[in-house]
PDB file of C-alpha atoms in Angstrom:
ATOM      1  CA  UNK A   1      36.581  -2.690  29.692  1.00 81.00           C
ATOM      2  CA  UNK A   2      34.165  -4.730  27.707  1.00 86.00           C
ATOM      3  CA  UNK A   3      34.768  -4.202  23.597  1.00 67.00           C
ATOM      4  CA  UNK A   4      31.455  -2.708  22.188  1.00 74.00           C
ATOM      5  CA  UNK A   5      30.060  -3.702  18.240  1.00 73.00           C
ATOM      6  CA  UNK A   6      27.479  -1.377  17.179  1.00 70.00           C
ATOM      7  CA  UNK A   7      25.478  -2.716  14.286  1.00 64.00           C
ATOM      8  CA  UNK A   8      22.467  -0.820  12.614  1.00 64.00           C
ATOM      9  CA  UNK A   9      19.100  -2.689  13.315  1.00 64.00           C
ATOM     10  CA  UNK A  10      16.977  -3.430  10.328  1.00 67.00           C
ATOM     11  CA  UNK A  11      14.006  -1.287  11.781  1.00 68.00           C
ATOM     12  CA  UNK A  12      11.946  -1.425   9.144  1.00 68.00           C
ATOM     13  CA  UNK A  13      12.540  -5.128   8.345  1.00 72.00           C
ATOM     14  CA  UNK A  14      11.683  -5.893  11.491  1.00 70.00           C
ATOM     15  CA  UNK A  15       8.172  -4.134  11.188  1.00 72.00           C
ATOM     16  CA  UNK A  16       7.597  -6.039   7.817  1.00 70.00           C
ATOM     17  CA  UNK A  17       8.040  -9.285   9.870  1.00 73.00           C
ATOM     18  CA  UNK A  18       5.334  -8.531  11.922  1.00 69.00           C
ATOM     19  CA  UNK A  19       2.995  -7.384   9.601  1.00 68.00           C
ATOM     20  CA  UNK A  20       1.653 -10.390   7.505  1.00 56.00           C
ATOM     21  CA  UNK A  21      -0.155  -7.773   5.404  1.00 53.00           C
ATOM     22  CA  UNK A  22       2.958  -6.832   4.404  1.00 49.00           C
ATOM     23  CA  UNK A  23       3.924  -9.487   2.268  1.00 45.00           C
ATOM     24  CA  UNK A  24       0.218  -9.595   0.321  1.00 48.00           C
ATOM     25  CA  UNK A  25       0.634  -7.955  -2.780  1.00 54.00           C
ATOM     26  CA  UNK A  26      -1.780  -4.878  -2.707  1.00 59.00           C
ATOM     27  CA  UNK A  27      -4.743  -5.434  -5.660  1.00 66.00           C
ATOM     28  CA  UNK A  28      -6.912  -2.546  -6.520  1.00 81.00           C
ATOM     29  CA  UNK A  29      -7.502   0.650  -4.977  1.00 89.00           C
ATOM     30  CA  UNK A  30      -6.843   1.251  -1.852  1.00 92.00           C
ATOM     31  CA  UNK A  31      -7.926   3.485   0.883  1.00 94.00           C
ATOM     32  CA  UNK A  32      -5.059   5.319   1.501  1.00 90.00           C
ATOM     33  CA  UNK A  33      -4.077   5.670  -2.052  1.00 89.00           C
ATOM     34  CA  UNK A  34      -7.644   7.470  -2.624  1.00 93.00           C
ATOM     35  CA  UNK A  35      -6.578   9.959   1.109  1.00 93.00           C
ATOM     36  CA  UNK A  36      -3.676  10.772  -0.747  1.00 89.00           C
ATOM     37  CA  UNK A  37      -5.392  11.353  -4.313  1.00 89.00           C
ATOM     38  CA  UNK A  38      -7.901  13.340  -3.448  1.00 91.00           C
ATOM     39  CA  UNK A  39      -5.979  15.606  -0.873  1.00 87.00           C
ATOM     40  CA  UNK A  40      -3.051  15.952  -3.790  1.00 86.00           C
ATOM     41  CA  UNK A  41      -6.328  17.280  -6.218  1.00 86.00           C
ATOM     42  CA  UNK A  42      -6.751  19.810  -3.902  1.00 83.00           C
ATOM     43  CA  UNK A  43      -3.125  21.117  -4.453  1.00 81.00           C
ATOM     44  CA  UNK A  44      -3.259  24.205  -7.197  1.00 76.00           C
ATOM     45  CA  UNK A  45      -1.039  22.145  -9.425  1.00 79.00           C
ATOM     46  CA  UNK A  46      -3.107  19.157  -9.170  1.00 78.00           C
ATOM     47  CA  UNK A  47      -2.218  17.391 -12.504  1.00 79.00           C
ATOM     48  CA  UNK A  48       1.525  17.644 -11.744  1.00 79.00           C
ATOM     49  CA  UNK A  49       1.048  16.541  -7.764  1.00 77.00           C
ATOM     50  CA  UNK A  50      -0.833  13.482  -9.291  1.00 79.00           C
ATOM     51  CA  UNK A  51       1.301  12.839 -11.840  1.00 78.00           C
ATOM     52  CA  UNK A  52       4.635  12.316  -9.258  1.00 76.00           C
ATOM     53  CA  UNK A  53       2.621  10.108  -7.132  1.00 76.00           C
ATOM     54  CA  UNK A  54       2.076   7.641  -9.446  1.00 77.00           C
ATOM     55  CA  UNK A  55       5.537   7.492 -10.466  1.00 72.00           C
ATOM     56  CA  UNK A  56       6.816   7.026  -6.930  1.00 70.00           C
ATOM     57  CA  UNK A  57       9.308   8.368  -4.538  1.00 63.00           C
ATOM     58  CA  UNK A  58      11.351   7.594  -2.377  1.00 60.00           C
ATOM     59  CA  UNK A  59      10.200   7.517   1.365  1.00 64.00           C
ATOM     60  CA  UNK A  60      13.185   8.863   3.979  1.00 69.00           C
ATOM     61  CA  UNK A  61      14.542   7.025   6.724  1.00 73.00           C
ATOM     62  CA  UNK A  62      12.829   8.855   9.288  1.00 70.00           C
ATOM     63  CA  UNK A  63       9.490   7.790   7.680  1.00 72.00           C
ATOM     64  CA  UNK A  64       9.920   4.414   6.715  1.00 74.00           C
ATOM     65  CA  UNK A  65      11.163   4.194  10.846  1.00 77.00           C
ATOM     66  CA  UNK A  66       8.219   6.021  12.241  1.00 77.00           C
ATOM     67  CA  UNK A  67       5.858   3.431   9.695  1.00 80.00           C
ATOM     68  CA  UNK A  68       8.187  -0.026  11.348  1.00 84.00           C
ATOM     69  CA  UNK A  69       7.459   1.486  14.950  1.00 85.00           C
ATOM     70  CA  UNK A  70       3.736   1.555  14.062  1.00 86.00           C
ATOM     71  CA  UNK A  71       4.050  -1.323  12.619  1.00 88.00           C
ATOM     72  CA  UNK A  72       5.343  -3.126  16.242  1.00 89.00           C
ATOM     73  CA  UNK A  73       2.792  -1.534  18.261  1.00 89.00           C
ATOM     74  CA  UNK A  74      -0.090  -2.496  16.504  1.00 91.00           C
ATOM     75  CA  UNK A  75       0.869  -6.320  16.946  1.00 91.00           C
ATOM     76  CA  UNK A  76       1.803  -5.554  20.729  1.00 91.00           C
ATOM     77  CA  UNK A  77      -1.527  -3.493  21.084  1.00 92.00           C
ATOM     78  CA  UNK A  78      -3.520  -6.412  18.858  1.00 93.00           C
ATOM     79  CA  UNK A  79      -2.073  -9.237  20.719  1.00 92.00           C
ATOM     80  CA  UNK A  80      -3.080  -7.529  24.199  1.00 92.00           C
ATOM     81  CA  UNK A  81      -6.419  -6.509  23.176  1.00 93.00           C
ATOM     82  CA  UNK A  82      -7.223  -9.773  22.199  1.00 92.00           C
ATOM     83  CA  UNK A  83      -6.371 -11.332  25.762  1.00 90.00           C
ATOM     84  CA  UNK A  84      -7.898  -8.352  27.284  1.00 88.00           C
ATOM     85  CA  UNK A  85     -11.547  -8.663  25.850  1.00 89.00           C
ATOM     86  CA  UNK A  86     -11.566 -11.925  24.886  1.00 85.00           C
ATOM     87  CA  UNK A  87     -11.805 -12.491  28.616  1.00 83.00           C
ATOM     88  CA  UNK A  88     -14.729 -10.397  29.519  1.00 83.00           C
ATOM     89  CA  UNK A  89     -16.729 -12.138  26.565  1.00 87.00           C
ATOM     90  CA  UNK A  90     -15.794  -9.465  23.555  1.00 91.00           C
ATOM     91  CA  UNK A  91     -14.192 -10.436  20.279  1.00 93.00           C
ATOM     92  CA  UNK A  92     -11.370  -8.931  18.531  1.00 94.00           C
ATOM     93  CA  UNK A  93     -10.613 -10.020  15.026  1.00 94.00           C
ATOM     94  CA  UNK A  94      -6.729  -8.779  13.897  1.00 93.00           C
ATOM     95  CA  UNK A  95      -6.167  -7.839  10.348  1.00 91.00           C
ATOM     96  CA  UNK A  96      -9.538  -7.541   8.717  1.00 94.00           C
ATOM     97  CA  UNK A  97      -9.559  -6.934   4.940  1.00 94.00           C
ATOM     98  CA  UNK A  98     -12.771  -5.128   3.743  1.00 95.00           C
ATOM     99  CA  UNK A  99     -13.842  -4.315  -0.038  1.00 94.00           C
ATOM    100  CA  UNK A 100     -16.478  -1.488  -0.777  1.00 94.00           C
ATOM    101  CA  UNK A 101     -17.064  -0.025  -4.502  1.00 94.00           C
ATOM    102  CA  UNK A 102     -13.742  -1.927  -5.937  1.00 92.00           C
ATOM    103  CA  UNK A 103     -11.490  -0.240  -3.120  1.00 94.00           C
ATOM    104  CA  UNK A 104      -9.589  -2.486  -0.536  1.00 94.00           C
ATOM    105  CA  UNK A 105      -9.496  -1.547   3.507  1.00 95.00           C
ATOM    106  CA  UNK A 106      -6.849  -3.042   5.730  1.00 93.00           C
ATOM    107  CA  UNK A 107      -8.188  -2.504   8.954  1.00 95.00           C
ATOM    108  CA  UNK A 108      -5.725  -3.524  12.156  1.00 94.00           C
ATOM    109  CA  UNK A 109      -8.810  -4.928  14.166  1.00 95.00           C
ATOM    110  CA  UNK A 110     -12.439  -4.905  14.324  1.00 96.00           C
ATOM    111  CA  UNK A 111     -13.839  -5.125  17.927  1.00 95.00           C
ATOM    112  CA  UNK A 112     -16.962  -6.708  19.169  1.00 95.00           C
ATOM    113  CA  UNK A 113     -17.754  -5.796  22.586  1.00 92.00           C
ATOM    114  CA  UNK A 114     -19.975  -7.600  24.397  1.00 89.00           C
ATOM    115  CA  UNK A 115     -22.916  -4.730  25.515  1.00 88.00           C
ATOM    116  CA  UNK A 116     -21.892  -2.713  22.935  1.00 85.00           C
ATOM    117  CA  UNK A 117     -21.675  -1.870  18.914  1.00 89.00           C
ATOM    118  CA  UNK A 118     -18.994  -2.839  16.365  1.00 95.00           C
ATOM    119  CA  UNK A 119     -15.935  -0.829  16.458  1.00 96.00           C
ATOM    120  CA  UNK A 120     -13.363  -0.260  13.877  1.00 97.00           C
ATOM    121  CA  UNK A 121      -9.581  -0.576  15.640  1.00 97.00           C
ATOM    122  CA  UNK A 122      -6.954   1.659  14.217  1.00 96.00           C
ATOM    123  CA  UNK A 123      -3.779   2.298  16.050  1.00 94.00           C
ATOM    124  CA  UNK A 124      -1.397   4.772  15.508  1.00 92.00           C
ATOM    125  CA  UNK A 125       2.161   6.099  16.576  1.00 87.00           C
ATOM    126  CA  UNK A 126       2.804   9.297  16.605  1.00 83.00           C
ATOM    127  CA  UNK A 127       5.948  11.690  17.384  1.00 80.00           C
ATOM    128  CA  UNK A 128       4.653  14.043  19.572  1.00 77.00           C
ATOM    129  CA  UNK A 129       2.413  15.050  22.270  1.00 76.00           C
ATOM    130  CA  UNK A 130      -0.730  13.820  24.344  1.00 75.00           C
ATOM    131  CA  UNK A 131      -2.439  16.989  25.060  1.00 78.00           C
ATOM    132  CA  UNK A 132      -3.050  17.248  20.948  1.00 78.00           C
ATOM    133  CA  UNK A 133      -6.427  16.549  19.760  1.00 85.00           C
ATOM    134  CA  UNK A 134      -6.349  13.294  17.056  1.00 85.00           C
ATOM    135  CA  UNK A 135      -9.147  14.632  15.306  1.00 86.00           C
ATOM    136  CA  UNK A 136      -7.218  17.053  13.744  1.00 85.00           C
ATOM    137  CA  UNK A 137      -4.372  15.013  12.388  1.00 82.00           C
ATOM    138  CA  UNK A 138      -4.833  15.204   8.539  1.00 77.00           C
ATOM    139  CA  UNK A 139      -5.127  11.832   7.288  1.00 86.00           C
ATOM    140  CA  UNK A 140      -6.181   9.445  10.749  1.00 93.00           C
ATOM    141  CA  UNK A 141     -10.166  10.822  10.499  1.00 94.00           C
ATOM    142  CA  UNK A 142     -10.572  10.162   6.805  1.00 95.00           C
ATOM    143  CA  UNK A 143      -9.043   6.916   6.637  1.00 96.00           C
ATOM    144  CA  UNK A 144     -11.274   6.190  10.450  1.00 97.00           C
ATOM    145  CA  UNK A 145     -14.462   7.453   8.354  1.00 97.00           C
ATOM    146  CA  UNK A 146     -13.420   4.870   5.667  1.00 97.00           C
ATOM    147  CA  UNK A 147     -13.345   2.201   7.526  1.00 98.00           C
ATOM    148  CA  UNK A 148     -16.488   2.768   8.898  1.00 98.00           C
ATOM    149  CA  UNK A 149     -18.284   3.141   5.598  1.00 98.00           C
ATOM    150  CA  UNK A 150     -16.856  -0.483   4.446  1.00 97.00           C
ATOM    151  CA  UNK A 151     -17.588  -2.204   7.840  1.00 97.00           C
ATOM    152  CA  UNK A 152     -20.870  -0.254   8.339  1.00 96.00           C
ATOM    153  CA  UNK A 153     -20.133   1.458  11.959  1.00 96.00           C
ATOM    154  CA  UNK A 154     -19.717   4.834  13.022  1.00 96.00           C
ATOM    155  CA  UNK A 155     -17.162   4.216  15.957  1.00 96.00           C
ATOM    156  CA  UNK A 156     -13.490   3.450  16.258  1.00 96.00           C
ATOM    157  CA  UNK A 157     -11.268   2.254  18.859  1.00 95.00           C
ATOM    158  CA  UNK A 158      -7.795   4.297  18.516  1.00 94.00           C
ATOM    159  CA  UNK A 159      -5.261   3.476  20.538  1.00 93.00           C
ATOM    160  CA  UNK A 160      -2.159   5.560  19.991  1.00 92.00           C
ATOM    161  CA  UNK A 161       1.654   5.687  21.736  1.00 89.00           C
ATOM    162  CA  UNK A 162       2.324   9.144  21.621  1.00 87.00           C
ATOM    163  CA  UNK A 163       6.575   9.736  21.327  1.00 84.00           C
ATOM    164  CA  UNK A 164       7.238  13.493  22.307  1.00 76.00           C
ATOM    165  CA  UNK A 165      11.067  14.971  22.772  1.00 73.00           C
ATOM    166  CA  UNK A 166      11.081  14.304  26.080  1.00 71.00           C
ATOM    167  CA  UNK A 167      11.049  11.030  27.166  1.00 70.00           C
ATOM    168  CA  UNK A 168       8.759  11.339  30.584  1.00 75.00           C
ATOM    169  CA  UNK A 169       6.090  12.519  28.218  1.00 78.00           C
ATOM    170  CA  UNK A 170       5.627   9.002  26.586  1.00 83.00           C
ATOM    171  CA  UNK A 171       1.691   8.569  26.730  1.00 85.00           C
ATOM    172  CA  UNK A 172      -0.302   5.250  25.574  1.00 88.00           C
ATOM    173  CA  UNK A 173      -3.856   6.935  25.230  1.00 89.00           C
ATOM    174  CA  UNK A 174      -7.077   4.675  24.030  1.00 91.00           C
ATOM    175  CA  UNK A 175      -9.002   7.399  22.008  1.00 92.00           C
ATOM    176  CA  UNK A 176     -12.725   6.158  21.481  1.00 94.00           C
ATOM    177  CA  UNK A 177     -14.132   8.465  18.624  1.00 94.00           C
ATOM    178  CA  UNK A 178     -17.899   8.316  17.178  1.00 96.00           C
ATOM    179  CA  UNK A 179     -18.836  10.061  14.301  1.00 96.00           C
ATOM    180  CA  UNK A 180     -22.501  10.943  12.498  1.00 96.00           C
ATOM    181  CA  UNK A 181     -23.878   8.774   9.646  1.00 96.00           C
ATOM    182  CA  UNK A 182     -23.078  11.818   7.583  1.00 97.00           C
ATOM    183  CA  UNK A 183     -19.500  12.332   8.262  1.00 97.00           C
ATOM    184  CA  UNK A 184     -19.451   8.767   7.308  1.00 97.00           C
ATOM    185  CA  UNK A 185     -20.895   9.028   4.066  1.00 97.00           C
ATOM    186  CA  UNK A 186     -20.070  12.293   3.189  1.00 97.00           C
ATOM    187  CA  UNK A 187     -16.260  11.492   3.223  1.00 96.00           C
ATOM    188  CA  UNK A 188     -16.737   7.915   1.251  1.00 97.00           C
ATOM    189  CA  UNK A 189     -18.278  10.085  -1.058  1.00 97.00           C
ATOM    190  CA  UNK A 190     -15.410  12.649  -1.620  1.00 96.00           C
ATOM    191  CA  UNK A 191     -13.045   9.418  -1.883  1.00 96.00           C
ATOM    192  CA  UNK A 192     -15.217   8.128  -4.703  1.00 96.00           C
ATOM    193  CA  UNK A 193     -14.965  11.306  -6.401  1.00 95.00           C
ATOM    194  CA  UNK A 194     -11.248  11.336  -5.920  1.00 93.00           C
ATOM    195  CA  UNK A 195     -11.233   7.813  -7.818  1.00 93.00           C
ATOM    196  CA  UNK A 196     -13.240   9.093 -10.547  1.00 93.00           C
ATOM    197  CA  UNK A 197     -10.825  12.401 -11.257  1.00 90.00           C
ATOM    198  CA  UNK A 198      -7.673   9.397 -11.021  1.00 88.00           C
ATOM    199  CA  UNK A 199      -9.247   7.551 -13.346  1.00 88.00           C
ATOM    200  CA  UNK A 200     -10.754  10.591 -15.449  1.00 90.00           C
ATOM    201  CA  UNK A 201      -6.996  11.529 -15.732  1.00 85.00           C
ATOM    202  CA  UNK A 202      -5.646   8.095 -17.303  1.00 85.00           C
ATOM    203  CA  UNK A 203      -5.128   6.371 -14.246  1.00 81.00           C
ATOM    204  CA  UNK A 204      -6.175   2.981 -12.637  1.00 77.00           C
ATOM    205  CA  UNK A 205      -5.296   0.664  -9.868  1.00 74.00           C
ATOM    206  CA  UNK A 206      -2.861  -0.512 -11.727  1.00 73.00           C
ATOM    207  CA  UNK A 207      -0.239   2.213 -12.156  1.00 70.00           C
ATOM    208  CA  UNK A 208      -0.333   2.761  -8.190  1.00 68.00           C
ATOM    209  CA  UNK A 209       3.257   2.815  -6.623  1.00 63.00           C
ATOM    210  CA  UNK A 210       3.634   0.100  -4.160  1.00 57.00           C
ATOM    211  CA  UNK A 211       5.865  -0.376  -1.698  1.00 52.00           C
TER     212      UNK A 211
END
């Protein structure tokens, strides 16, 4: 019998290693900062809920995981997109930083097909099933409708790896999703106001908890 040596992988490491965004320091507002804000305002106890995010907390293991798996299928998702349309005479750009009204975007991928509009790529992991509807997941659509507003599109390319209990339920599903000019607008503008209650409270970019 062969001796075994089990050793626990630096998951989350890893994902950092792969993700050159990662090692940017963040400047400014960001988008998901102002997702978080402005849901958080909407909390009864508002002032408080705002108050412990900018101090920071600790993220659990589970979390910080789930965020490193992401992290490895966008650059296995990225990599293959951009042999799979470059081919065919589209364009995929990886990593695209976009600035709108002093708040930073960190897209995973813009695509440019060739017969077709500009599309805003966003992947996601998620641990559970296929047969649920993305739209309704409570941060993907307003940070999609962000990304949008900063690029100036109104469609995004979602590809997601879907990681339910049981294994043979493992589903890589390409979600296309197009939204109206005023979705688009109409939830930039709720972020804005979001940033303007932060900042009406004593807060600025500054005092953001990073990572």
């Amino acid at each position: 019998m062969p001796t075994l040596e089990t050793v626990s992988g630096p998951l989350v490491a890893l994902g950092d290693a792969l993700d050159a965004q990662s090692s940017r320091e963040r400047v400014g507002w960001h988008v998901t900062d102002l997702i978080k804000i402005r849901r958080l305002l909407a909390h009864p106890n508002s002032t408080t809920q705002v108050r412990e995010y900018f101090k920071g907390s600790y993220l659990p293991d589970w979390v910080r995981n789930l965020g490193a798996i992401g992290k490895i299928w966008e650059e296995a998702v990225m990599r293959t997109y951009v042999m799979w349309y470059s081919s065919e005479g589209s364009r995929v750009d990886e990593k695209v930083e976009a600035e709108c009204d002093g708040v930073t975007g960190s897209l995973d991928g813009m695509f440019y097909p060739s017969n077709g509009s500009a599309m805003v790529i966003e992947c996601k992991c998620r641990f559970g099933w296929s047969s649920e509807d993305p739209r309704h997941y409570r941060d993907w659509m307003p940070q999609c409708l962000a990304y949008c507003h900063m690029v100036g599109t109104t469609e995004v390319l979602m590809p997601v790896l879907y990681l339910p209990a049981t294994s043979r339920e493992v589903r890589f599903l390409q979600h296309r999703i197009t939204f109206s000019k005023g979705e688009v607008e109409g939830n930039w503008s709720t972020l804005m106001t979001a940033k303007a209650k932060a900042e009406a409270m004593g807060y600025s970019s500054n005092d953001l908890p990073r990572d």
